[in-house]
Each structure stands twice: as C-alpha cells, then as structure tokens.
CSV table of C-alpha atoms in Angstrom, one decimal:
chain,number,residue,atom,x,y,z
A,1,UNK,CA,-110.0,-178.9,-36.8
A,2,UNK,CA,-113.7,-179.1,-36.4
A,3,UNK,CA,-115.3,-176.2,-34.6
A,4,UNK,CA,-117.0,-177.1,-31.3
A,5,UNK,CA,-120.7,-176.7,-31.1
A,6,UNK,CA,-121.9,-173.6,-29.2
A,7,UNK,CA,-124.4,-174.3,-26.4
A,8,UNK,CA,-126.8,-172.0,-28.3
A,9,UNK,CA,-126.9,-174.7,-31.1
A,10,UNK,CA,-129.2,-176.8,-28.8
A,11,UNK,CA,-131.8,-174.1,-29.3
A,12,UNK,CA,-132.2,-174.9,-33.0
A,13,UNK,CA,-135.0,-176.9,-34.6
A,14,UNK,CA,-134.5,-178.2,-38.1
A,15,UNK,CA,-136.9,-179.5,-40.8
A,16,UNK,CA,-135.5,-180.6,-44.2
A,17,UNK,CA,-136.7,-182.4,-47.3
A,18,UNK,CA,-135.9,-185.7,-45.6
A,19,UNK,CA,-138.3,-185.0,-42.7
A,20,UNK,CA,-141.9,-186.2,-43.1
A,21,UNK,CA,-144.8,-184.1,-41.8
A,22,UNK,CA,-148.4,-185.0,-41.4
A,23,UNK,CA,-150.6,-182.6,-43.4
A,24,UNK,CA,-153.2,-180.8,-41.3
A,25,UNK,CA,-154.5,-177.3,-40.9
A,26,UNK,CA,-155.4,-176.0,-37.5
A,27,UNK,CA,-157.0,-172.7,-36.4
A,28,UNK,CA,-155.3,-170.6,-33.7
A,29,UNK,CA,-157.7,-168.9,-31.4
A,30,UNK,CA,-156.9,-165.4,-30.1
A,31,UNK,CA,-156.3,-166.7,-26.6
A,32,UNK,CA,-154.0,-169.5,-27.8
A,33,UNK,CA,-152.0,-167.1,-29.9
A,34,UNK,CA,-151.6,-164.7,-26.9
A,35,UNK,CA,-150.1,-167.5,-24.7
A,36,UNK,CA,-147.5,-168.6,-27.2
A,37,UNK,CA,-144.6,-166.4,-26.1
A,38,UNK,CA,-141.0,-167.3,-26.7
A,39,UNK,CA,-138.3,-167.7,-24.1
A,40,UNK,CA,-136.0,-165.4,-25.3
A,41,UNK,CA,-122.0,-174.0,-57.4
A,42,UNK,CA,-118.7,-174.7,-56.2
A,43,UNK,CA,-115.9,-175.8,-58.5
A,44,UNK,CA,-115.5,-179.6,-58.7
A,45,UNK,CA,-112.2,-180.9,-57.4
A,46,UNK,CA,-110.1,-182.5,-60.1
A,47,UNK,CA,-110.6,-186.3,-60.3
A,48,UNK,CA,-113.6,-186.3,-58.0
A,49,UNK,CA,-117.2,-187.1,-58.9
A,50,UNK,CA,-119.7,-184.2,-58.6
A,51,UNK,CA,-121.4,-183.9,-55.2
A,52,UNK,CA,-125.0,-185.0,-54.9
A,53,UNK,CA,-126.6,-181.9,-53.4
A,54,UNK,CA,-129.3,-184.0,-51.7
A,55,UNK,CA,-126.5,-185.7,-49.7
A,56,UNK,CA,-124.7,-182.5,-48.6
A,57,UNK,CA,-124.3,-182.0,-44.8
A,58,UNK,CA,-124.8,-178.6,-43.4
A,59,UNK,CA,-124.2,-177.7,-39.7
A,60,UNK,CA,-125.9,-174.6,-38.3
A,61,UNK,CA,-125.3,-172.5,-35.3
A,62,UNK,CA,-126.6,-169.1,-34.2
A,63,UNK,CA,-126.3,-166.4,-31.6
A,64,UNK,CA,-128.1,-166.9,-28.3
A,65,UNK,CA,-130.4,-163.9,-28.8
A,66,UNK,CA,-131.5,-164.7,-32.3
A,67,UNK,CA,-134.7,-166.6,-31.4
A,68,UNK,CA,-135.9,-163.9,-29.1
A,69,UNK,CA,-135.1,-161.2,-31.6
A,70,UNK,CA,-137.0,-162.9,-34.4
A,71,UNK,CA,-140.0,-163.6,-32.1
A,72,UNK,CA,-140.2,-160.1,-30.6
A,73,UNK,CA,-140.2,-158.5,-34.1
A,74,UNK,CA,-142.5,-161.2,-35.6
A,75,UNK,CA,-140.0,-161.6,-38.4
A,76,UNK,CA,-138.4,-164.4,-40.3
A,77,UNK,CA,-135.6,-164.8,-42.9
A,78,UNK,CA,-135.5,-166.5,-46.3
A,79,UNK,CA,-131.9,-167.5,-47.3
A,80,UNK,CA,-130.7,-169.0,-50.6
A,81,UNK,CA,-127.5,-170.9,-51.3
A,82,UNK,CA,-127.0,-171.8,-55.0
A,83,UNK,CA,-123.8,-173.8,-54.2
A,84,UNK,CA,-125.8,-176.3,-52.1
A,85,UNK,CA,-129.2,-175.7,-53.8
A,86,UNK,CA,-130.7,-174.8,-50.5
A,87,UNK,CA,-133.5,-172.5,-49.4
A,88,UNK,CA,-133.7,-171.9,-45.6
A,89,UNK,CA,-136.7,-170.3,-43.9
A,90,UNK,CA,-135.5,-169.2,-40.5
A,91,UNK,CA,-138.1,-168.3,-37.8
A,92,UNK,CA,-138.9,-169.0,-34.2
A,93,UNK,CA,-141.1,-171.7,-32.7
A,94,UNK,CA,-143.3,-171.6,-29.6
A,95,UNK,CA,-140.6,-173.2,-27.5
A,96,UNK,CA,-138.3,-170.3,-28.0
A,97,UNK,CA,-136.0,-172.0,-30.5
A,98,UNK,CA,-134.7,-170.9,-33.9
A,99,UNK,CA,-136.6,-172.9,-36.5
A,100,UNK,CA,-134.7,-173.8,-39.7
A,101,UNK,CA,-136.9,-175.1,-42.5
A,102,UNK,CA,-134.8,-176.4,-45.4
A,103,UNK,CA,-135.8,-177.2,-49.0
A,104,UNK,CA,-133.8,-178.1,-52.1
A,105,UNK,CA,-134.1,-176.1,-55.3
A,106,UNK,CA,-131.2,-176.5,-57.7
A,107,UNK,CA,-129.0,-173.4,-58.0
A,108,UNK,CA,-131.2,-171.4,-55.6
A,109,UNK,CA,-130.2,-167.7,-56.2
A,110,UNK,CA,-132.2,-164.5,-56.0
A,111,UNK,CA,-134.9,-164.6,-53.4
A,112,UNK,CA,-137.4,-162.0,-52.4
A,113,UNK,CA,-140.7,-162.2,-50.5
A,114,UNK,CA,-143.2,-161.1,-48.0
A,115,UNK,CA,-145.9,-162.7,-45.8
A,116,UNK,CA,-147.9,-163.8,-48.8
A,117,UNK,CA,-145.5,-164.5,-51.7
A,118,UNK,CA,-141.9,-165.6,-52.4
A,119,UNK,CA,-140.1,-165.5,-55.7
A,120,UNK,CA,-136.9,-167.6,-56.2
A,121,UNK,CA,-134.5,-167.8,-59.1
A,122,UNK,CA,-133.2,-171.3,-59.9
A,123,UNK,CA,-131.1,-173.1,-62.5
A,124,UNK,CA,-133.5,-172.6,-65.4
A,125,UNK,CA,-136.8,-171.6,-63.7
A,126,UNK,CA,-138.2,-168.7,-61.8
A,127,UNK,CA,-140.4,-170.0,-59.0
A,128,UNK,CA,-143.4,-168.4,-57.4
A,129,UNK,CA,-144.6,-169.6,-53.9
A,130,UNK,CA,-147.8,-168.5,-52.4
A,131,UNK,CA,-148.8,-168.8,-48.7
A,132,UNK,CA,-152.1,-170.8,-48.5
A,133,UNK,CA,-152.8,-170.2,-44.8
A,134,UNK,CA,-155.5,-167.8,-43.6
A,135,UNK,CA,-154.9,-165.4,-40.7
A,136,UNK,CA,-154.8,-167.3,-37.4
A,137,UNK,CA,-154.4,-170.6,-39.2
A,138,UNK,CA,-151.4,-172.9,-38.7
A,139,UNK,CA,-150.1,-176.1,-40.2
A,140,UNK,CA,-148.5,-179.1,-38.5
A,141,UNK,CA,-149.4,-177.4,-35.2
A,142,UNK,CA,-146.6,-174.8,-35.5
A,143,UNK,CA,-146.1,-173.0,-38.8
A,144,UNK,CA,-148.0,-169.8,-39.4
A,145,UNK,CA,-147.1,-169.5,-43.1
A,146,UNK,CA,-147.0,-172.3,-45.7
A,147,UNK,CA,-145.4,-171.3,-49.0
A,148,UNK,CA,-146.5,-173.6,-51.9
A,149,UNK,CA,-144.8,-173.6,-55.3
A,150,UNK,CA,-147.6,-172.5,-57.5
A,151,UNK,CA,-145.6,-171.6,-60.6
A,152,UNK,CA,-142.2,-172.5,-62.0
A,153,UNK,CA,-141.8,-170.7,-65.3
A,154,UNK,CA,-139.1,-172.1,-67.5
A,155,UNK,CA,-136.7,-169.3,-68.6
A,156,UNK,CA,-133.5,-171.3,-69.4
A,157,UNK,CA,-130.1,-170.8,-67.7
A,158,UNK,CA,-130.0,-167.0,-67.7
A,159,UNK,CA,-127.7,-167.0,-64.6
A,160,UNK,CA,-130.6,-165.1,-63.0
A,161,UNK,CA,-129.4,-163.0,-60.0
A,162,UNK,CA,-131.5,-160.7,-57.8
A,163,UNK,CA,-135.2,-160.2,-58.0
A,164,UNK,CA,-137.7,-157.5,-57.2
A,165,UNK,CA,-141.5,-157.4,-56.7
A,166,UNK,CA,-143.2,-154.5,-58.4
A,167,UNK,CA,-146.0,-152.7,-56.7
A,168,UNK,CA,-148.4,-154.5,-59.0
A,169,UNK,CA,-147.1,-157.8,-57.7
A,170,UNK,CA,-145.2,-158.8,-60.8
A,171,UNK,CA,-141.5,-159.8,-60.6
A,172,UNK,CA,-138.5,-158.2,-62.3
A,173,UNK,CA,-135.1,-159.9,-62.3
A,174,UNK,CA,-131.4,-159.3,-63.2
A,175,UNK,CA,-130.6,-161.4,-66.3
A,176,UNK,CA,-126.9,-161.6,-65.8
A,177,UNK,CA,-126.1,-163.7,-68.8
A,178,UNK,CA,-127.6,-161.1,-71.1
A,179,UNK,CA,-126.5,-158.0,-69.1
A,180,UNK,CA,-130.0,-156.6,-68.7
A,181,UNK,CA,-133.1,-156.3,-66.5
A,182,UNK,CA,-136.0,-158.5,-67.5
A,183,UNK,CA,-139.5,-159.5,-66.9
A,184,UNK,CA,-141.3,-162.8,-67.6
A,185,UNK,CA,-142.8,-163.4,-71.0
A,186,UNK,CA,-145.8,-165.5,-71.8
A,187,UNK,CA,-144.1,-167.1,-74.8
A,188,UNK,CA,-140.3,-166.5,-74.5
A,189,UNK,CA,-137.6,-166.9,-72.0
A,190,UNK,CA,-137.7,-163.3,-71.0
A,191,UNK,CA,-138.6,-159.8,-72.0
A,192,UNK,CA,-135.7,-157.3,-71.7
A,193,UNK,CA,-136.8,-154.0,-70.1
A,194,UNK,CA,-133.5,-152.2,-69.6
A,195,UNK,CA,-129.8,-152.6,-70.3
A,196,UNK,CA,-126.8,-150.3,-69.4
A,197,UNK,CA,-125.8,-147.7,-72.1
A,198,UNK,CA,-122.4,-149.3,-72.3
A,199,UNK,CA,-123.8,-152.7,-73.4
A,200,UNK,CA,-124.1,-152.5,-77.2
A,201,UNK,CA,-126.3,-155.6,-77.6
A,202,UNK,CA,-128.2,-158.3,-75.9
A,203,UNK,CA,-125.9,-161.4,-76.0
A,204,UNK,CA,-125.4,-164.4,-73.8
A,205,UNK,CA,-121.9,-163.2,-72.8
A,206,UNK,CA,-122.1,-161.9,-69.2
A,207,UNK,CA,-120.2,-158.9,-70.3
A,208,UNK,CA,-120.3,-156.7,-67.1
A,209,UNK,CA,-121.7,-159.1,-64.6
A,210,UNK,CA,-124.8,-157.2,-63.8
A,211,UNK,CA,-126.0,-158.7,-60.5
A,212,UNK,CA,-127.9,-156.5,-58.0
A,213,UNK,CA,-131.2,-154.7,-58.0
A,214,UNK,CA,-132.6,-152.0,-55.7
A,215,UNK,CA,-136.4,-151.3,-55.8
A,216,UNK,CA,-137.7,-147.9,-54.8
A,217,UNK,CA,-141.5,-147.4,-54.2
A,218,UNK,CA,-142.2,-150.7,-55.9
A,219,UNK,CA,-140.2,-150.1,-59.1
A,220,UNK,CA,-136.7,-151.0,-60.2
A,221,UNK,CA,-134.3,-148.1,-59.6
A,222,UNK,CA,-130.7,-149.0,-59.1
A,223,UNK,CA,-128.4,-151.9,-60.3
A,224,UNK,CA,-124.9,-153.0,-59.6
A,225,UNK,CA,-122.3,-154.3,-62.1
A,226,UNK,CA,-118.8,-155.5,-61.6
A,227,UNK,CA,-117.5,-153.3,-64.4
A,228,UNK,CA,-118.5,-151.5,-67.6
A,229,UNK,CA,-117.1,-154.1,-70.0
A,230,UNK,CA,-118.8,-154.6,-73.3
A,231,UNK,CA,-117.0,-157.8,-74.2
A,232,UNK,CA,-117.7,-161.5,-73.3
A,233,UNK,CA,-116.7,-162.3,-69.7
A,234,UNK,CA,-114.9,-159.0,-69.5
A,235,UNK,CA,-115.8,-158.3,-65.9
A,236,UNK,CA,-113.3,-160.9,-64.6
A,237,UNK,CA,-110.4,-158.5,-65.4
A,238,UNK,CA,-112.0,-155.6,-63.5
A,239,UNK,CA,-112.8,-157.2,-60.1
A,240,UNK,CA,-110.6,-154.9,-58.0
A,241,UNK,CA,-112.1,-151.5,-58.7
A,242,UNK,CA,-114.3,-151.5,-61.8
A,243,UNK,CA,-117.6,-151.8,-59.9
A,244,UNK,CA,-120.4,-149.4,-60.6
A,245,UNK,CA,-123.9,-148.5,-59.3
A,246,UNK,CA,-126.3,-147.3,-62.0
A,247,UNK,CA,-129.5,-145.3,-61.8
A,248,UNK,CA,-131.6,-147.1,-64.4
A,249,UNK,CA,-134.0,-144.1,-64.9
A,250,UNK,CA,-131.3,-141.7,-65.9
A,251,UNK,CA,-128.5,-144.2,-66.9
A,252,UNK,CA,-126.2,-142.2,-64.7
A,253,UNK,CA,-123.4,-144.0,-62.8
A,254,UNK,CA,-124.0,-142.8,-59.3
A,255,UNK,CA,-121.0,-144.6,-57.7
A,256,UNK,CA,-117.8,-146.1,-59.2
A,257,UNK,CA,-114.5,-147.6,-58.0
A,258,UNK,CA,-116.1,-150.5,-56.2
A,259,UNK,CA,-114.9,-154.0,-55.9
A,260,UNK,CA,-117.5,-156.6,-57.1
A,261,UNK,CA,-120.5,-154.7,-55.7
A,262,UNK,CA,-123.7,-156.6,-54.9
A,263,UNK,CA,-127.1,-156.2,-53.4
A,264,UNK,CA,-128.0,-152.5,-53.6
A,265,UNK,CA,-131.0,-151.7,-51.3
A,266,UNK,CA,-132.9,-148.4,-50.7
A,267,UNK,CA,-133.8,-147.9,-47.1
A,268,UNK,CA,-134.1,-144.9,-44.7
A,269,UNK,CA,-133.3,-142.4,-47.5
A,270,UNK,CA,-130.0,-144.1,-48.4
A,271,UNK,CA,-128.8,-146.5,-51.0
A,272,UNK,CA,-127.0,-149.3,-49.2
A,273,UNK,CA,-124.5,-151.5,-51.1
A,274,UNK,CA,-122.2,-154.4,-50.4
A,275,UNK,CA,-118.7,-153.7,-51.6
A,276,UNK,CA,-118.1,-157.5,-51.7
A,277,UNK,CA,-114.5,-157.5,-52.7
A,278,UNK,CA,-113.5,-155.5,-49.6
A,279,UNK,CA,-116.0,-157.0,-47.1
A,280,UNK,CA,-117.7,-153.7,-46.4
A,281,UNK,CA,-121.4,-152.7,-46.1
A,282,UNK,CA,-121.9,-149.0,-46.8
A,283,UNK,CA,-123.9,-146.4,-48.6
A,284,UNK,CA,-123.6,-144.2,-51.7
A,285,UNK,CA,-122.9,-140.5,-51.2
A,286,UNK,CA,-124.7,-139.1,-54.3
A,287,UNK,CA,-122.9,-135.8,-54.0
A,288,UNK,CA,-119.4,-137.2,-54.4
A,289,UNK,CA,-120.5,-140.5,-56.1
A,290,UNK,CA,-118.4,-142.3,-53.6
A,291,UNK,CA,-119.0,-145.4,-51.4
A,292,UNK,CA,-119.0,-144.7,-47.6
A,293,UNK,CA,-118.2,-147.8,-45.6
A,294,UNK,CA,-120.2,-148.5,-42.4
A,295,UNK,CA,-119.0,-151.9,-41.2
A,296,UNK,CA,-116.6,-154.8,-42.2
A,297,UNK,CA,-117.7,-158.4,-42.3
A,298,UNK,CA,-115.4,-161.4,-42.5
A,299,UNK,CA,-116.5,-162.8,-45.9
A,300,UNK,CA,-117.4,-162.2,-49.5
A,301,UNK,CA,-120.6,-160.2,-49.2
A,302,UNK,CA,-123.7,-161.0,-51.2
A,303,UNK,CA,-127.3,-160.8,-50.1
A,304,UNK,CA,-128.7,-157.9,-48.2
A,305,UNK,CA,-132.1,-157.2,-46.6
A,306,UNK,CA,-133.2,-154.3,-44.5
A,307,UNK,CA,-136.1,-153.8,-42.1
A,308,UNK,CA,-136.3,-150.7,-40.0
A,309,UNK,CA,-132.8,-149.7,-39.1
A,310,UNK,CA,-131.4,-153.3,-39.1
A,311,UNK,CA,-129.8,-155.2,-42.0
A,312,UNK,CA,-129.2,-158.9,-42.6
A,313,UNK,CA,-125.9,-159.4,-44.5
A,314,UNK,CA,-124.9,-162.6,-46.3
A,315,UNK,CA,-121.3,-163.8,-46.0
A,316,UNK,CA,-119.5,-166.4,-48.2
A,317,UNK,CA,-116.1,-168.0,-48.0
A,318,UNK,CA,-113.9,-166.6,-50.8
A,319,UNK,CA,-113.9,-169.0,-53.7
A,320,UNK,CA,-110.6,-170.0,-55.4
A,321,UNK,CA,-109.5,-167.9,-58.4
A,322,UNK,CA,-112.6,-165.8,-58.9
A,323,UNK,CA,-112.6,-164.2,-55.4
A,324,UNK,CA,-108.8,-164.4,-54.8
A,325,UNK,CA,-106.5,-161.4,-55.0
A,326,UNK,CA,-109.1,-158.9,-53.8
A,327,UNK,CA,-108.7,-156.4,-50.9
A,328,UNK,CA,-110.8,-158.8,-48.8
A,329,UNK,CA,-107.8,-161.1,-48.5
A,330,UNK,CA,-105.8,-158.4,-46.8
A,331,UNK,CA,-108.7,-157.2,-44.6
A,332,UNK,CA,-109.0,-160.8,-43.3
A,333,UNK,CA,-105.3,-161.0,-42.6
A,334,UNK,CA,-105.2,-157.6,-40.9
A,335,UNK,CA,-108.0,-158.6,-38.5
A,336,UNK,CA,-106.6,-162.1,-38.0
A,337,UNK,CA,-110.0,-163.7,-38.8
A,338,UNK,CA,-111.2,-166.6,-40.9
A,339,UNK,CA,-113.9,-166.0,-43.5
A,340,UNK,CA,-117.5,-167.0,-42.6
A,341,UNK,CA,-120.4,-168.6,-44.4
A,342,UNK,CA,-123.6,-167.3,-42.8
A,343,UNK,CA,-125.7,-164.3,-42.1
A,344,UNK,CA,-124.9,-161.4,-39.7
A,345,UNK,CA,-127.6,-159.0,-38.4
A,346,UNK,CA,-126.2,-155.5,-38.0
A,347,UNK,CA,-127.5,-152.2,-36.7
A,348,UNK,CA,-127.4,-149.5,-39.4
A,349,UNK,CA,-127.0,-146.9,-36.7
A,350,UNK,CA,-123.6,-147.9,-35.6
A,351,UNK,CA,-122.5,-151.0,-37.6
A,352,UNK,CA,-122.6,-153.3,-34.6
A,353,UNK,CA,-123.5,-157.0,-35.2
A,354,UNK,CA,-126.3,-158.0,-32.9
A,355,UNK,CA,-127.1,-161.5,-34.0
A,356,UNK,CA,-125.8,-164.1,-36.4
A,357,UNK,CA,-126.3,-167.5,-38.2
A,358,UNK,CA,-123.3,-169.6,-39.2
A,359,UNK,CA,-123.3,-172.4,-41.7
A,360,UNK,CA,-120.5,-175.1,-41.8
A,361,UNK,CA,-119.9,-178.4,-43.5
A,362,UNK,CA,-120.5,-178.8,-47.2
A,363,UNK,CA,-121.8,-175.3,-47.6
A,364,UNK,CA,-119.4,-172.3,-48.3
A,365,UNK,CA,-121.6,-169.7,-50.0
A,366,UNK,CA,-124.8,-167.7,-49.4
A,367,UNK,CA,-126.4,-166.0,-52.3
A,368,UNK,CA,-129.4,-163.9,-51.2
A,369,UNK,CA,-131.5,-163.0,-48.2
A,370,UNK,CA,-135.0,-161.6,-47.7
A,371,UNK,CA,-136.7,-160.5,-44.4
A,372,UNK,CA,-140.2,-161.8,-44.2
A,373,UNK,CA,-142.1,-159.3,-41.9
A,374,UNK,CA,-145.2,-160.5,-40.0
A,375,UNK,CA,-144.0,-164.1,-40.4
A,376,UNK,CA,-143.3,-166.0,-37.2
A,377,UNK,CA,-142.5,-169.6,-38.2
A,378,UNK,CA,-142.7,-170.3,-41.9
A,379,UNK,CA,-142.4,-173.5,-43.9
A,380,UNK,CA,-142.2,-174.3,-47.6
A,381,UNK,CA,-143.6,-177.3,-49.6
A,382,UNK,CA,-140.8,-179.1,-51.3
A,383,UNK,CA,-140.7,-181.2,-54.4
A,384,UNK,CA,-139.4,-184.4,-52.7
A,385,UNK,CA,-142.1,-185.1,-50.1
A,386,UNK,CA,-145.7,-186.4,-50.4
A,387,UNK,CA,-147.0,-183.0,-49.2
A,388,UNK,CA,-146.8,-181.6,-52.8
A,389,UNK,CA,-149.5,-184.2,-53.7
A,390,UNK,CA,-151.5,-184.2,-50.6
A,391,UNK,CA,-151.8,-180.5,-49.5
A,392,UNK,CA,-154.8,-179.3,-51.5
A,393,UNK,CA,-156.6,-176.0,-50.8
A,394,UNK,CA,-159.2,-174.0,-52.6
A,395,UNK,CA,-160.4,-170.4,-52.4
A,396,UNK,CA,-164.1,-170.9,-51.5
A,397,UNK,CA,-167.1,-173.3,-51.7
A,398,UNK,CA,-169.5,-173.2,-54.6
A,399,UNK,CA,-172.7,-171.3,-54.0
A,400,UNK,CA,-175.7,-173.5,-53.4
A,401,UNK,CA,-177.4,-172.3,-56.6
A,402,UNK,CA,-174.4,-173.6,-58.6
A,403,UNK,CA,-174.6,-177.1,-57.1
A,404,UNK,CA,-176.4,-179.7,-59.3
A,405,UNK,CA,-179.2,-181.7,-57.5
C-alpha cells in the first residue's frame, strides 16, 4: 500500500534534469541577504528489460523542521544514489522550503565536497565540480552555489567507493576492485598509494571489499573492509562478522568483528563507523579494539557525514541475497519496523534523530553523503540541459595593455 504524503512534503521544492532554468547571475546586496530569512545498481528482475534511469520516479518527504535547521546552520547536503544514478543537493530556499536539486550521473557513488568543490565517483569517471559564483552572487534568483563539472577523468570501472580531499586539494579514493587506496594518474587509470598487508597483489578481484575512508587533518588515515580475504570475491562469505577497520599509517587493525562496516569518519576525537550489517552507528574504542554502538537505524547503513556534534546517516533497503541473513534482519523484526531508504540526522551526544529525509518509488539505496558547510541553496550543472553550453564564466578581464588596438 502506498504511503500517504506527509503535510511537510508540501514544503519541498524540486529541480531535476528535466527542469529548464534561464541562465543569469545576480548580485545579492548585504541588505537583501539580511532580509532573506526562512520560516522555519539494483539487480534486474528476471525476464524484464533494464530500467532507464532517466525515467525513474522518486518521491521525497522530510521532517517538518529540516528546512529551518538547514537554514539556521547555513548548511546543505550532497547525497548520491548509484542504484538510480542520482545526485541530490539538498538546501533551503528563501521561502522556507527544503530545496532538492537533482542531477543524473550514472552509478553515482562516493561524494565529498565543500563550499567550493565537489568530487564524485561514477561508473568509469571521477568527476570534479567547481563553484563558479563569487561571494554574494546568486544564479536563477535563488541558488548561492553553482557547481559546474570542470573535469571528468576517465579511470575505468574500478568500483570506486569513498573519496577524500587532501589538504592540498587533491582527491584520494578507495579503489574497491583492486583492494587499494589510489590517486589520479596523468596517464593511467590510477596510482595505487596503499593496500592492506593481507592483500598479496593488486588484482581486479575485489578480494576484501575495501570500501570506506576516513581523513584526519587532510590526509587519509583509516579504512574499512568487509573482511581480510586475499582471494577473488572472498568477502561475500565473511559478511556477518569479518569486518575490520585499519590504520593505514601503521597497518594495524584497530577494530574487528564488524558486519559489513562502511564510512569511517574522524570527528570530535573519535573514529565513527557504520556497522552496516547490524544497523548501528558507533565509534571505535582503541583500547579494546571494539565497536561501541550509539544508535540503531532501520536500514543498511552507508554514507556518513559529520558537522559539529551532528551526523547525517544514509539508510538503504536491504538488497536481496547480498544483504540478507545479516543481524539487521533480526533487528528490524525485533523493533517491528520496515527498512528505510533515506537520510537521518542524529545527535552524536545522545543518538536521537532530529530530522530526516525519506526517498520512495524507484529508489531503494543511498550510497554516500557529504555536508556542505556555508552553503544555503546549491545547484549543479547537469549534462542533459542547455546550461552546460550556455553558462560561461571567466576569471578576470584582460589588462588594457594586453588588448590589441
């Protein structure tokens, strides 16, 4: 039975690849800015043709307080879903509504960004988007950031997972197919910079399902893997309790016994991890090398971003076969709850969920999340609209002495 729309759904504004926008830059004066305050890939069914991702229908709902919380903190969210090939930029508009800006990038996976730059891992490319707006400048009369795809480096299908931005601005990524951490190469698909000690060679075999990356002080520090297998696709037999967290500087396993861990993040002096196979967010006790759960979420957890003492957690509906038979199934039955696809905002002080986003329809999985601090209402230039041809900006005018008479 279809779920009835919540009244809060009326407070959502959506823009997608199908929507056409007039290109135009406007400057926001200090007085005008001050007055703009808010009101508050899935398995293919047997015998069926593959789904055209451009025709997928996704319904969105959110908590009543989400728009006000985003606006008061001047913060937005970037969310990826590889199953639907969607990137969602979620902010708040001047009418006090939640703004969903949607773009299509096939197999959108790891996403990380800030007010100036976003990196996104795709099917066979790593995308770099740059914000082209100056301070106090808006586009289409409402968006304060406009992320333009400036580079799409072809790396092949590496099953690229999570990403990190180094302090020098360069990107590092989890190369899951080859069980290593990697950087971009000028001439090759990737440059391997680290692999676990238990991986004997670089091979396109997804041996341990290396997947998550935690940055500390602008450098890669911790990773998660589903197990320590050194054989092709070996991780699938160790989903229950083979998961590990590894310190890449020392190669020490700092936590073990996890069930499909994902998305390690360093914040507030702790290493936070999603124990996806149980549905718990928690942190690593380095003294005991154990996982300490903080809160349960009704879904397979993947995608975590932390700002201050608040975290955004990505929830997916358990997928047939790969996610079945995990402790998560029993946890859902015990709590008499159906699994979610969406994002829940949680306090790291007490584990309480304060706001949420729920996706329904043709979408069932979220992959990654990134908070965008100091971003009120962002947009992204897509590949399927005239904007990618028509929006042209440049850094500065030529000096008069360089202009020919």
